[in-house]
Coordinates of C-alpha atoms in Angstrom, one line a residue:
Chain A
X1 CA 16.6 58.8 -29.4
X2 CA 13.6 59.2 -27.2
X3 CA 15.0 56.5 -24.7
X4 CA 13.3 53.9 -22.7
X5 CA 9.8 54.0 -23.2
X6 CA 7.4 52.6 -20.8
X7 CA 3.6 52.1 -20.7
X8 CA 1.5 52.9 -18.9
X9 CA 2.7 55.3 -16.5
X10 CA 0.1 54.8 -13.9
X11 CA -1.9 51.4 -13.8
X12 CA -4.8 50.9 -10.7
X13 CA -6.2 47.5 -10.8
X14 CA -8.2 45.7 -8.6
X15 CA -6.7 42.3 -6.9
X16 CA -7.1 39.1 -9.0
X17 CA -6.9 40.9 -12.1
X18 CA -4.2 40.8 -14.9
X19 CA -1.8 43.0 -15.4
X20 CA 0.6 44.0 -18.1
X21 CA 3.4 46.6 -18.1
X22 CA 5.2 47.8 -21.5
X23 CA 8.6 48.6 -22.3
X24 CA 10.8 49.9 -25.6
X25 CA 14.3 49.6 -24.8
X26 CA 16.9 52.4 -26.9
X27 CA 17.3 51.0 -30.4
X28 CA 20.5 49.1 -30.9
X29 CA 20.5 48.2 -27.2
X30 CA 21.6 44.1 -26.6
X31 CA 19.9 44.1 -22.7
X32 CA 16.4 44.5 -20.9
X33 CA 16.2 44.4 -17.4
X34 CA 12.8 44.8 -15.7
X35 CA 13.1 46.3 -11.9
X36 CA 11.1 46.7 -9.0
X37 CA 10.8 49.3 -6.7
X38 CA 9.3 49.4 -2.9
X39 CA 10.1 51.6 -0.2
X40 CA 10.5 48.3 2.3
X41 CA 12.9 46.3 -0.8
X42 CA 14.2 48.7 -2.7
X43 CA 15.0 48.4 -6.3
X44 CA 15.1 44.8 -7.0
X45 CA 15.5 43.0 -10.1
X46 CA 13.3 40.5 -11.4
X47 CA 14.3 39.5 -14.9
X48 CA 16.5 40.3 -17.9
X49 CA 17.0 39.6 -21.1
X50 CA 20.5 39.5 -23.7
X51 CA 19.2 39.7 -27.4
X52 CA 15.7 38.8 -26.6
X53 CA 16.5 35.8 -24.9
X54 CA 15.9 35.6 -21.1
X55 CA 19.0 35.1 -18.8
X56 CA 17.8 35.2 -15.5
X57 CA 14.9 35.4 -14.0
X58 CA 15.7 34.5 -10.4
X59 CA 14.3 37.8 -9.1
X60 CA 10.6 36.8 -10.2
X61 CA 8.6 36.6 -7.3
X62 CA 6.6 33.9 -8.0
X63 CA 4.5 32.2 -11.1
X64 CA 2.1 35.0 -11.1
X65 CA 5.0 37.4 -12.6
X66 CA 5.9 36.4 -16.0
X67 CA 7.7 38.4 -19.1
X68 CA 8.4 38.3 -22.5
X69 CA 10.5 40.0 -25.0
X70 CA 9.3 38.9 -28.7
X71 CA 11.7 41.3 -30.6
X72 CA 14.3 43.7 -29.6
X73 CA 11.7 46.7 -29.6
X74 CA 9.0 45.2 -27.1
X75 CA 8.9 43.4 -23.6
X76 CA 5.9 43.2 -21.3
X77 CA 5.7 41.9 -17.6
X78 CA 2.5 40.4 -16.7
X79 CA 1.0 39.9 -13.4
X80 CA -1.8 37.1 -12.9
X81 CA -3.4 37.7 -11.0
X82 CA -2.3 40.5 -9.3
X83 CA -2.3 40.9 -5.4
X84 CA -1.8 44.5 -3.5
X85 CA 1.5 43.5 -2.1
X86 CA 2.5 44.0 -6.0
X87 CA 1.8 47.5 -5.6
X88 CA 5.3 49.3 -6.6
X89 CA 7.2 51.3 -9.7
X90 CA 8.3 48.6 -12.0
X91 CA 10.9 50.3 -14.2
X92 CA 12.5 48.7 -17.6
X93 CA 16.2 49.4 -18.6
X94 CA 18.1 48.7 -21.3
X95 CA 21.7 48.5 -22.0
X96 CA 24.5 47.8 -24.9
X97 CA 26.6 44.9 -25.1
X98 CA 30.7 45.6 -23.6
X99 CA 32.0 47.9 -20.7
X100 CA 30.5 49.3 -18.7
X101 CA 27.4 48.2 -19.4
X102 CA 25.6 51.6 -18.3
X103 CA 21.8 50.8 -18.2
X104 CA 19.4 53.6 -19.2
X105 CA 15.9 53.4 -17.5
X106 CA 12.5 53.8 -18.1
X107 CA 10.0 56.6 -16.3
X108 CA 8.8 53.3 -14.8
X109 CA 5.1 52.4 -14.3
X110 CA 3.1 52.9 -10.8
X111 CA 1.2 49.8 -9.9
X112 CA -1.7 49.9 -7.1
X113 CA -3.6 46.6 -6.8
X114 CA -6.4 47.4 -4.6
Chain B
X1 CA 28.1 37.4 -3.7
X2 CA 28.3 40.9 -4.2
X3 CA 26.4 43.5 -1.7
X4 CA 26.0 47.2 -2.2
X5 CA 25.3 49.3 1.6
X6 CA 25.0 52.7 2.1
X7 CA 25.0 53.2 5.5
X8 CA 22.9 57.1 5.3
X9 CA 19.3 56.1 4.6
X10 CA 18.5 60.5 4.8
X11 CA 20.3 63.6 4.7
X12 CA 19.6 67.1 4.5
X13 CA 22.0 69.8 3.8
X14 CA 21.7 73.6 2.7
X15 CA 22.4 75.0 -0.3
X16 CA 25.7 75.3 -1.7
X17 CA 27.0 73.4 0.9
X18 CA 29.0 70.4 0.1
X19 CA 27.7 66.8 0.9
X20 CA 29.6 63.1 0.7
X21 CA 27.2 60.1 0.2
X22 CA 28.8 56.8 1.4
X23 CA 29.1 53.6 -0.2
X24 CA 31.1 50.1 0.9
X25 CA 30.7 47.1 -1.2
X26 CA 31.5 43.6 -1.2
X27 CA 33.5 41.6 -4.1
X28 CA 36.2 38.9 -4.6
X29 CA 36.4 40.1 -8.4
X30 CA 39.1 42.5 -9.0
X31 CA 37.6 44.0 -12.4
X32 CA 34.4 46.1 -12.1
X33 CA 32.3 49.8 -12.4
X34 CA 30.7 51.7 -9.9
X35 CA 27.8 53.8 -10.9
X36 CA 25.7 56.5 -8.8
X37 CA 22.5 57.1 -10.1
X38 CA 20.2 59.9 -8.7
X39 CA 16.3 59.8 -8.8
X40 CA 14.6 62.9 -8.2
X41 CA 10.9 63.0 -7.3
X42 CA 9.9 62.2 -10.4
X43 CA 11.1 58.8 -10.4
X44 CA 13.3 59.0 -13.3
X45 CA 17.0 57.2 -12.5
X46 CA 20.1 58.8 -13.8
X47 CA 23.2 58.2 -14.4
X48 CA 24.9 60.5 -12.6
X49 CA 28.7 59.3 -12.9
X50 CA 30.6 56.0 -12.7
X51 CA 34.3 54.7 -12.2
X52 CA 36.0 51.9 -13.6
X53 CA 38.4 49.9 -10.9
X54 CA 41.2 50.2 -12.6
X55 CA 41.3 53.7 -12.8
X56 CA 43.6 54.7 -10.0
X57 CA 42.0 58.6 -11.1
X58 CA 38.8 60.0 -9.2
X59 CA 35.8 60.1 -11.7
X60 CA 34.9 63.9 -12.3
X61 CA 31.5 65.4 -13.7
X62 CA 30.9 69.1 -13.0
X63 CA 29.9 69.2 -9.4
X64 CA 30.0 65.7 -8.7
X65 CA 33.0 63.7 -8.1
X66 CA 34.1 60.8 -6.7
X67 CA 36.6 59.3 -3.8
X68 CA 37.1 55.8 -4.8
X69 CA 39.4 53.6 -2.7
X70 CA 39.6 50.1 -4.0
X71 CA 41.3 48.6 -1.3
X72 CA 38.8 49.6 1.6
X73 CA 36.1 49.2 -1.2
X74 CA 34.6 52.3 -0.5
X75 CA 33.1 54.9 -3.3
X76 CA 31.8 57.9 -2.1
X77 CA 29.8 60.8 -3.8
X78 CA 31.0 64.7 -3.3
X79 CA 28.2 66.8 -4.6
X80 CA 30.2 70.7 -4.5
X81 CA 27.6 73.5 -4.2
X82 CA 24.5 71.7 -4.0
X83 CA 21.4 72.9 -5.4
X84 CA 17.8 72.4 -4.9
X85 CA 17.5 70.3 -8.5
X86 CA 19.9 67.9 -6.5
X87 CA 17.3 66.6 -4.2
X88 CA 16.5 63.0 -5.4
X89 CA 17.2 59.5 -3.9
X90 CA 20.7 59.0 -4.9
X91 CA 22.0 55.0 -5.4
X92 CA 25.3 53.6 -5.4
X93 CA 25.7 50.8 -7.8
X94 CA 28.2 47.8 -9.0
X95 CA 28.7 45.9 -11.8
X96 CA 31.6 43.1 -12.2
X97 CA 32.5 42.8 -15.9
X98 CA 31.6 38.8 -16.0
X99 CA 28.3 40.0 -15.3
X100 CA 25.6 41.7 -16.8
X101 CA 23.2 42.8 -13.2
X102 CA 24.3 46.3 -11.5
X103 CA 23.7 45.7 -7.9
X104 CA 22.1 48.6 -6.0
X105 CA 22.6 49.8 -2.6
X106 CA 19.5 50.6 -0.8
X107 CA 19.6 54.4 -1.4
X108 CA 20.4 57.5 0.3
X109 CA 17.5 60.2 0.7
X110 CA 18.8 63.6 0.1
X111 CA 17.3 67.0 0.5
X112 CA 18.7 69.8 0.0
X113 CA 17.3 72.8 1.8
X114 CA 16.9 76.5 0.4

């Protein structure tokens, strides 16, 4: 499997403009969790998602971040528009259903809003 | 509510020296994991071992092993022998198994030094 696959890599936008980050979860995998990363915050995480239904999404920021997963092989995370305090590594993860839940990430994607 | 800390934001060590990372968390719940994942400069996070509470046995892989002691919650990370490939940020995590979110510590930064 090639694991979790994310797209792109590197995004540099400038600020108002919209955003949208990829990710493939491992084939056969039940969970999608979208992360981000900043040196001040950490790894936080902003949404996930059990069969392509979302179960929390607590972490999102605010109504400029939104996500979707349409089938179990795709999820995007917009940002609309986008600010430069959303500059981070988003990463996606993905995980199978029962003990212990190990979740496999993504390379991640590096955001700069300028 | 659950909380991950590990109280070593940096370290630095020589080769094939040993090196314990620390980790406390915070639960009521009595059946969980604990993961360490370790994300070298390329940003990719892996899992680098994990131990299920009611395993009274230390969680072994190669050079990395665990001390895990459930009643002071504490789960620390031996790495025996170190070598330059381990430099990375290394994150202790937690998962209960009514939930589906790992919680991550903030991360210790660890170079090793040739």
């Amino acid at each position: 499997d090639a694991g979790v696959i994310q797209s792109p890599r590197h995004e540099v936008t400038e600020m108002g403009q919209e955003v949208t980050l990829r990710c493939k979860p491992i084939s056969g995998h039940d969970y999608l969790f979208w992360y981000r990363q900043t040196m001040m915050r950490g790894l936080e995480l902003l949404i996930y998602f059990n069969n392509n239904v979302p179960i929390d999404d607590s972490g999102m920021p605010e109504d400029r971040f939104s996500a979707k997963m349409p089938n179990a092989s795709f999820s995007t995370l917009k940002i609309q528009p986008s600010e430069p305090r959303d500059s981070a590594v988003y990463f996606c993860a993905s995980s199978v259903a029962g003990a212990p839940n190990e979740q496999f990430f993504g390379p991640g994607t590096r955001l700069t809003v300028l | 509510a659950q909380t991950v800390t590990q109280s070593q934001p940096e370290m630095s060590v020589q080769e094939a020296e040993t090196v314990t990372l620390s980790c406390t968390y915070d639960t009521s719940e009595n059946n969980y994991y604990l993961f360490w994942y370790k994300q070298p400069p390329s940003r990719q996070m892996i899992l680098v071992i994990r131990q299920e509470a009611y395993k009274q046995q230390n969680a072994t892989e190669n050079r990395f092993s665990v001390n895990f002691q459930k009643a002071a919650k504490s789960f620390s990370l031996k790495i025996s022998d170190s070598q330059l490939g381990d430099t990375a940020m290394y994150f202790c995590a937690f998962l209960t198994i009514r939930d589906d979110k790992i919680i991550f510590g903030k991360g210790t930064r660890l170079h090793i030094l040739p």
